[in-house]
């Protein structure tokens, strides 16, 4: 809920109490006209709150707020483009300054090769995030203990990290280690989409770039998480692009709670397959 007493008369912006994931995501427009007359409205999720709960908006007010929300959306989009451009430039600088990763604790822990990933400042593994044209927009850093981060404020949607050269078949998966494992065991080209929420956008971008290729979406099987977000997102992505779905099969294995992806499966079996 919005506390209108925090705001002076005029227009303000704030994070939406319903849909904003960070304080930076100021999708809420707040307009205070008088001490008891104000409205907060989110242009993303249409959350709306009136300062005086019972009051109805007049048609003129509705129109005015509609216009204000549209202006706010345009402003928000322009700011986001600007932030994305700044982060893209910074990612490019970091990537160029990093050196090829010969060894790294994360690579050893996962039992994988580096596949072009780099090391920054002697300790952080860096995985660049590019669009289908190969332009860098962001970077995922992986600390020696495996903690992963994107660059704050940067674009993520539709970005991926390619491993290998696609020929007939291209596998889209969530994590870098998962992609490295599938590539090493099967020889298939990989697009690492970084998380479940990005599988669909990456698959769609790749479908546009490679209209005739067979896309395989390799799911993380989040078997202990309600709704299994990994399999759910992978299924949706596979359907959307006419692709195949591959789910790691742990049947008959001594599976731990955190064993969810093809890298975990490889650790238990020594090798993985993705449907041919
Ligand atoms: Zn909202």
Tab-separated table of C-alpha atoms and ligand atoms in Angstrom:
chain	number	residue	atom	x	y	z
A	1	UNK	CA	0.000	0.000	0.000
A	2	UNK	CA	1.045	3.565	-0.667
A	3	UNK	CA	1.346	6.020	2.217
A	4	UNK	CA	0.186	9.270	0.626
A	5	UNK	CA	1.470	11.277	3.587
A	6	UNK	CA	4.995	10.578	2.311
A	7	UNK	CA	4.362	12.761	-0.743
A	8	UNK	CA	3.955	16.485	-1.306
A	9	UNK	CA	1.508	18.038	-3.780
A	10	UNK	CA	2.533	17.244	-7.359
A	11	UNK	CA	3.645	14.240	-9.414
A	12	UNK	CA	5.898	11.519	-8.049
A	13	UNK	CA	7.222	8.146	-9.059
A	14	UNK	CA	7.859	5.137	-6.884
A	15	UNK	CA	8.248	1.383	-6.980
A	16	UNK	CA	4.916	-0.431	-7.258
A	17	UNK	CA	3.945	-2.263	-4.038
A	18	UNK	CA	2.451	-5.068	-6.146
A	19	UNK	CA	4.719	-5.761	-9.107
A	20	UNK	CA	8.084	-3.965	-8.700
A	21	UNK	CA	10.923	-6.350	-7.910
A	22	UNK	CA	13.390	-3.588	-7.054
A	23	UNK	CA	13.147	-0.015	-5.808
A	24	UNK	CA	14.680	1.019	-9.128
A	25	UNK	CA	11.590	-0.158	-11.002
A	26	UNK	CA	9.518	2.988	-10.569
A	27	UNK	CA	6.390	1.953	-12.440
A	28	UNK	CA	4.045	3.647	-9.977
A	29	UNK	CA	2.858	7.179	-10.689
A	30	UNK	CA	1.603	9.130	-7.689
A	31	UNK	CA	-0.288	12.371	-8.133
A	32	UNK	CA	-1.214	14.477	-5.127
A	33	UNK	CA	-3.692	17.276	-5.866
A	34	UNK	CA	-4.648	18.182	-2.315
A	35	UNK	CA	-4.190	16.846	1.171
A	36	UNK	CA	-7.060	14.394	0.786
A	37	UNK	CA	-7.015	14.104	-2.988
A	38	UNK	CA	-4.484	11.819	-4.594
A	39	UNK	CA	-4.068	8.728	-6.712
A	40	UNK	CA	-1.389	6.102	-7.147
A	41	UNK	CA	-1.450	3.957	-10.238
A	42	UNK	CA	0.940	1.436	-11.794
A	43	UNK	CA	1.225	1.395	-15.562
A	44	UNK	CA	2.540	-2.165	-15.521
A	45	UNK	CA	0.006	-4.066	-13.418
A	46	UNK	CA	-2.775	-1.450	-13.211
A	47	UNK	CA	-2.623	-1.383	-9.422
A	48	UNK	CA	-4.638	1.615	-8.311
A	49	UNK	CA	-5.085	3.283	-4.947
A	50	UNK	CA	-7.049	6.410	-4.101
A	51	UNK	CA	-6.132	8.555	-1.152
A	52	UNK	CA	-9.762	8.753	-0.168
A	53	UNK	CA	-10.883	5.141	-0.385
A	54	UNK	CA	-14.598	5.583	-1.117
A	55	UNK	CA	-14.359	8.244	-3.793
A	56	UNK	CA	-15.125	7.522	-7.451
A	57	UNK	CA	-13.001	9.084	-10.192
A	58	UNK	CA	-14.783	11.476	-12.566
A	59	UNK	CA	-14.449	10.782	-16.333
A	60	UNK	CA	-12.219	13.843	-16.689
A	61	UNK	CA	-9.956	12.615	-13.922
A	62	UNK	CA	-9.799	9.147	-15.451
A	63	UNK	CA	-8.686	10.615	-18.763
A	64	UNK	CA	-6.097	12.830	-17.093
A	65	UNK	CA	-4.628	9.897	-15.155
A	66	UNK	CA	-4.624	7.741	-18.271
A	67	UNK	CA	-2.528	10.351	-20.075
A	68	UNK	CA	-0.208	10.653	-17.117
A	69	UNK	CA	0.308	6.887	-17.053
A	70	UNK	CA	1.103	6.814	-20.762
A	71	UNK	CA	3.670	9.592	-20.343
A	72	UNK	CA	5.121	7.735	-17.393
A	73	UNK	CA	5.411	4.519	-19.401
A	74	UNK	CA	7.269	6.341	-22.185
A	75	UNK	CA	9.606	7.960	-19.672
A	76	UNK	CA	10.197	4.619	-17.964
A	77	UNK	CA	11.001	2.916	-21.287
A	78	UNK	CA	13.419	5.685	-22.271
A	79	UNK	CA	15.183	5.456	-18.910
A	80	UNK	CA	15.422	1.694	-19.229
A	81	UNK	CA	16.921	1.965	-22.712
A	82	UNK	CA	19.473	4.418	-21.349
A	83	UNK	CA	20.374	2.127	-18.423
A	84	UNK	CA	20.621	-0.872	-20.717
A	85	UNK	CA	22.970	1.030	-23.027
A	86	UNK	CA	25.185	2.078	-20.104
A	87	UNK	CA	25.369	-1.475	-18.758
A	88	UNK	CA	26.087	-2.863	-22.242
A	89	UNK	CA	29.074	-0.541	-22.542
A	90	UNK	CA	30.338	-1.454	-19.062
A	91	UNK	CA	29.900	-5.176	-19.816
A	92	UNK	CA	31.960	-4.785	-22.976
A	93	UNK	CA	34.758	-3.098	-21.009
A	94	UNK	CA	34.735	-5.835	-18.337
A	95	UNK	CA	34.702	-8.601	-20.944
A	96	UNK	CA	37.628	-7.139	-22.876
A	97	UNK	CA	39.659	-6.687	-19.687
A	98	UNK	CA	39.059	-10.289	-18.547
A	99	UNK	CA	41.332	-13.151	-19.610
A	100	UNK	CA	40.509	-16.663	-20.885
A	101	UNK	CA	39.624	-18.961	-17.991
A	102	UNK	CA	42.083	-21.842	-17.890
A	103	UNK	CA	41.074	-22.938	-14.419
A	104	UNK	CA	38.472	-21.728	-11.944
A	105	UNK	CA	37.042	-23.273	-8.750
A	106	UNK	CA	33.509	-23.224	-10.247
A	107	UNK	CA	34.646	-25.083	-13.364
A	108	UNK	CA	36.406	-27.678	-11.183
A	109	UNK	CA	33.388	-28.032	-8.865
A	110	UNK	CA	31.084	-28.615	-11.839
A	111	UNK	CA	33.586	-30.769	-13.738
A	112	UNK	CA	33.376	-28.665	-16.900
A	113	UNK	CA	35.616	-26.859	-19.397
A	114	UNK	CA	35.551	-23.069	-19.761
A	115	UNK	CA	34.096	-22.876	-23.306
A	116	UNK	CA	35.322	-19.316	-23.779
A	117	UNK	CA	34.297	-17.993	-20.360
A	118	UNK	CA	36.783	-15.545	-18.886
A	119	UNK	CA	38.259	-14.683	-15.503
A	120	UNK	CA	38.102	-11.179	-14.103
A	121	UNK	CA	40.506	-9.833	-11.495
A	122	UNK	CA	41.896	-13.298	-10.881
A	123	UNK	CA	38.824	-14.700	-9.128
A	124	UNK	CA	35.466	-14.047	-10.843
A	125	UNK	CA	34.309	-16.188	-13.739
A	126	UNK	CA	32.674	-14.022	-16.403
A	127	UNK	CA	30.108	-15.224	-18.949
A	128	UNK	CA	29.069	-12.695	-21.514
A	129	UNK	CA	25.423	-12.234	-22.499
A	130	UNK	CA	24.778	-11.454	-26.147
A	131	UNK	CA	21.871	-10.947	-28.518
A	132	UNK	CA	21.405	-12.973	-31.725
A	133	UNK	CA	23.686	-10.531	-33.560
A	134	UNK	CA	26.468	-11.348	-31.106
A	135	UNK	CA	26.444	-7.937	-29.408
A	136	UNK	CA	27.248	-7.970	-25.696
A	137	UNK	CA	24.628	-6.356	-23.407
A	138	UNK	CA	25.367	-7.781	-19.973
A	139	UNK	CA	27.576	-10.298	-18.181
A	140	UNK	CA	26.998	-12.967	-15.580
A	141	UNK	CA	29.682	-13.148	-12.942
A	142	UNK	CA	30.193	-16.390	-11.040
A	143	UNK	CA	32.122	-16.186	-7.783
A	144	UNK	CA	34.460	-19.032	-6.774
A	145	UNK	CA	31.716	-20.276	-4.410
A	146	UNK	CA	29.206	-20.379	-7.282
A	147	UNK	CA	27.176	-17.247	-6.443
A	148	UNK	CA	25.931	-15.777	-9.730
A	149	UNK	CA	25.055	-12.169	-10.545
A	150	UNK	CA	23.994	-10.127	-13.531
A	151	UNK	CA	25.068	-6.501	-13.859
A	152	UNK	CA	22.482	-4.345	-12.092
A	153	UNK	CA	20.076	-2.499	-14.359
A	154	UNK	CA	21.170	-4.391	-17.460
A	155	UNK	CA	19.086	-6.176	-20.046
A	156	UNK	CA	18.606	-9.924	-19.573
A	157	UNK	CA	15.630	-10.811	-21.757
A	158	UNK	CA	16.532	-12.671	-24.947
A	159	UNK	CA	20.266	-12.691	-24.151
A	160	UNK	CA	22.274	-15.909	-24.098
A	161	UNK	CA	25.741	-17.411	-24.151
A	162	UNK	CA	26.533	-19.654	-27.128
A	163	UNK	CA	28.664	-22.786	-26.888
A	164	UNK	CA	29.586	-24.541	-30.129
A	165	UNK	CA	28.366	-23.996	-33.663
A	166	UNK	CA	24.753	-24.978	-34.454
A	167	UNK	CA	24.308	-27.642	-37.138
A	168	UNK	CA	20.818	-29.068	-37.418
A	169	UNK	CA	20.210	-28.949	-33.673
A	170	UNK	CA	20.527	-26.338	-30.977
A	171	UNK	CA	19.932	-26.932	-27.267
A	172	UNK	CA	18.638	-24.102	-25.062
A	173	UNK	CA	19.156	-24.508	-21.317
A	174	UNK	CA	19.221	-22.423	-18.138
A	175	UNK	CA	22.691	-22.484	-16.594
A	176	UNK	CA	26.256	-22.235	-17.877
A	177	UNK	CA	27.361	-25.477	-16.186
A	178	UNK	CA	24.329	-27.316	-17.564
A	179	UNK	CA	25.075	-26.078	-21.080
A	180	UNK	CA	28.768	-26.961	-20.797
A	181	UNK	CA	27.902	-30.488	-19.654
A	182	UNK	CA	25.378	-31.112	-22.444
A	183	UNK	CA	27.843	-29.805	-25.016
A	184	UNK	CA	30.699	-31.925	-23.698
A	185	UNK	CA	28.577	-35.114	-23.553
A	186	UNK	CA	26.588	-34.724	-26.791
A	187	UNK	CA	28.511	-32.298	-29.021
A	188	UNK	CA	25.317	-30.259	-29.581
A	189	UNK	CA	25.553	-26.496	-29.867
A	190	UNK	CA	24.132	-24.704	-26.810
A	191	UNK	CA	22.466	-21.421	-25.935
A	192	UNK	CA	22.674	-20.709	-22.199
A	193	UNK	CA	19.607	-18.603	-21.321
A	194	UNK	CA	20.713	-18.076	-17.670
A	195	UNK	CA	17.334	-18.680	-16.016
A	196	UNK	CA	13.955	-20.298	-16.552
A	197	UNK	CA	12.221	-16.962	-17.105
A	198	UNK	CA	14.446	-16.268	-20.110
A	199	UNK	CA	14.044	-19.614	-21.947
A	200	UNK	CA	11.042	-18.453	-23.974
A	201	UNK	CA	12.581	-15.148	-25.113
A	202	UNK	CA	15.857	-16.834	-26.083
A	203	UNK	CA	14.091	-19.678	-27.895
A	204	UNK	CA	12.000	-17.181	-29.870
A	205	UNK	CA	15.058	-15.113	-30.824
A	206	UNK	CA	16.899	-18.246	-31.957
A	207	UNK	CA	13.880	-19.429	-33.933
A	208	UNK	CA	13.998	-16.139	-35.862
A	209	UNK	CA	17.734	-16.470	-36.453
A	210	UNK	CA	17.612	-20.191	-37.358
A	211	UNK	CA	14.176	-20.837	-38.956
A	212	UNK	CA	14.953	-24.455	-39.937
A	213	UNK	CA	16.985	-25.710	-36.984
A	214	UNK	CA	15.668	-28.235	-34.446
A	215	UNK	CA	15.480	-26.456	-31.111
A	216	UNK	CA	15.686	-28.604	-27.984
A	217	UNK	CA	14.769	-26.998	-24.682
A	218	UNK	CA	16.681	-28.746	-21.905
A	219	UNK	CA	14.776	-28.223	-18.657
A	220	UNK	CA	15.945	-28.000	-15.086
A	221	UNK	CA	13.667	-30.410	-13.238
A	222	UNK	CA	12.848	-28.347	-10.118
A	223	UNK	CA	11.165	-31.353	-8.543
A	224	UNK	CA	11.183	-29.941	-5.017
A	225	UNK	CA	9.830	-26.512	-5.984
A	226	UNK	CA	6.086	-25.922	-6.126
A	227	UNK	CA	4.855	-25.805	-9.712
A	228	UNK	CA	8.246	-26.998	-11.046
A	229	UNK	CA	9.204	-23.649	-12.641
A	230	UNK	CA	12.037	-25.236	-14.673
A	231	UNK	CA	9.910	-27.819	-16.470
A	232	UNK	CA	6.966	-25.416	-16.768
A	233	UNK	CA	9.033	-22.709	-18.485
A	234	UNK	CA	10.873	-25.193	-20.722
A	235	UNK	CA	7.605	-26.789	-21.825
A	236	UNK	CA	6.134	-23.394	-22.685
A	237	UNK	CA	9.261	-22.407	-24.636
A	238	UNK	CA	9.371	-25.717	-26.549
A	239	UNK	CA	5.700	-25.355	-27.530
A	240	UNK	CA	6.119	-21.744	-28.635
A	241	UNK	CA	8.933	-22.500	-31.086
A	242	UNK	CA	7.884	-25.995	-32.201
A	243	UNK	CA	10.873	-27.441	-30.367
A	244	UNK	CA	11.595	-30.604	-28.400
A	245	UNK	CA	11.634	-30.847	-24.627
A	246	UNK	CA	14.387	-32.702	-22.763
A	247	UNK	CA	14.079	-33.350	-19.022
A	248	UNK	CA	16.914	-34.985	-17.060
A	249	UNK	CA	15.875	-38.493	-16.014
A	250	UNK	CA	16.965	-39.346	-12.466
A	251	UNK	CA	14.905	-42.555	-12.274
A	252	UNK	CA	16.691	-45.268	-10.317
A	253	UNK	CA	19.458	-42.913	-9.175
A	254	UNK	CA	20.356	-41.800	-5.659
A	255	UNK	CA	18.950	-38.323	-6.272
A	256	UNK	CA	19.587	-35.488	-3.802
A	257	UNK	CA	17.058	-32.687	-3.226
A	258	UNK	CA	19.211	-30.221	-5.166
A	259	UNK	CA	19.811	-32.512	-8.124
A	260	UNK	CA	17.790	-30.769	-10.817
A	261	UNK	CA	19.784	-30.292	-14.023
A	262	UNK	CA	21.841	-32.173	-16.614
A	263	UNK	CA	25.067	-31.272	-14.806
A	264	UNK	CA	23.744	-32.973	-11.649
A	265	UNK	CA	22.689	-35.951	-13.755
A	266	UNK	CA	26.171	-36.185	-15.274
A	267	UNK	CA	27.712	-36.219	-11.790
A	268	UNK	CA	25.536	-39.237	-10.902
A	269	UNK	CA	25.826	-41.142	-14.191
A	270	UNK	CA	29.066	-40.025	-15.853
A	271	UNK	CA	27.319	-38.979	-19.049
A	272	UNK	CA	24.053	-37.443	-20.256
A	273	UNK	CA	21.989	-37.739	-23.408
A	274	UNK	CA	19.618	-35.243	-24.952
A	275	UNK	CA	17.071	-36.757	-27.390
A	276	UNK	CA	18.483	-37.119	-30.891
B	1	LIG	ZN1	2.502	-2.673	-10.508
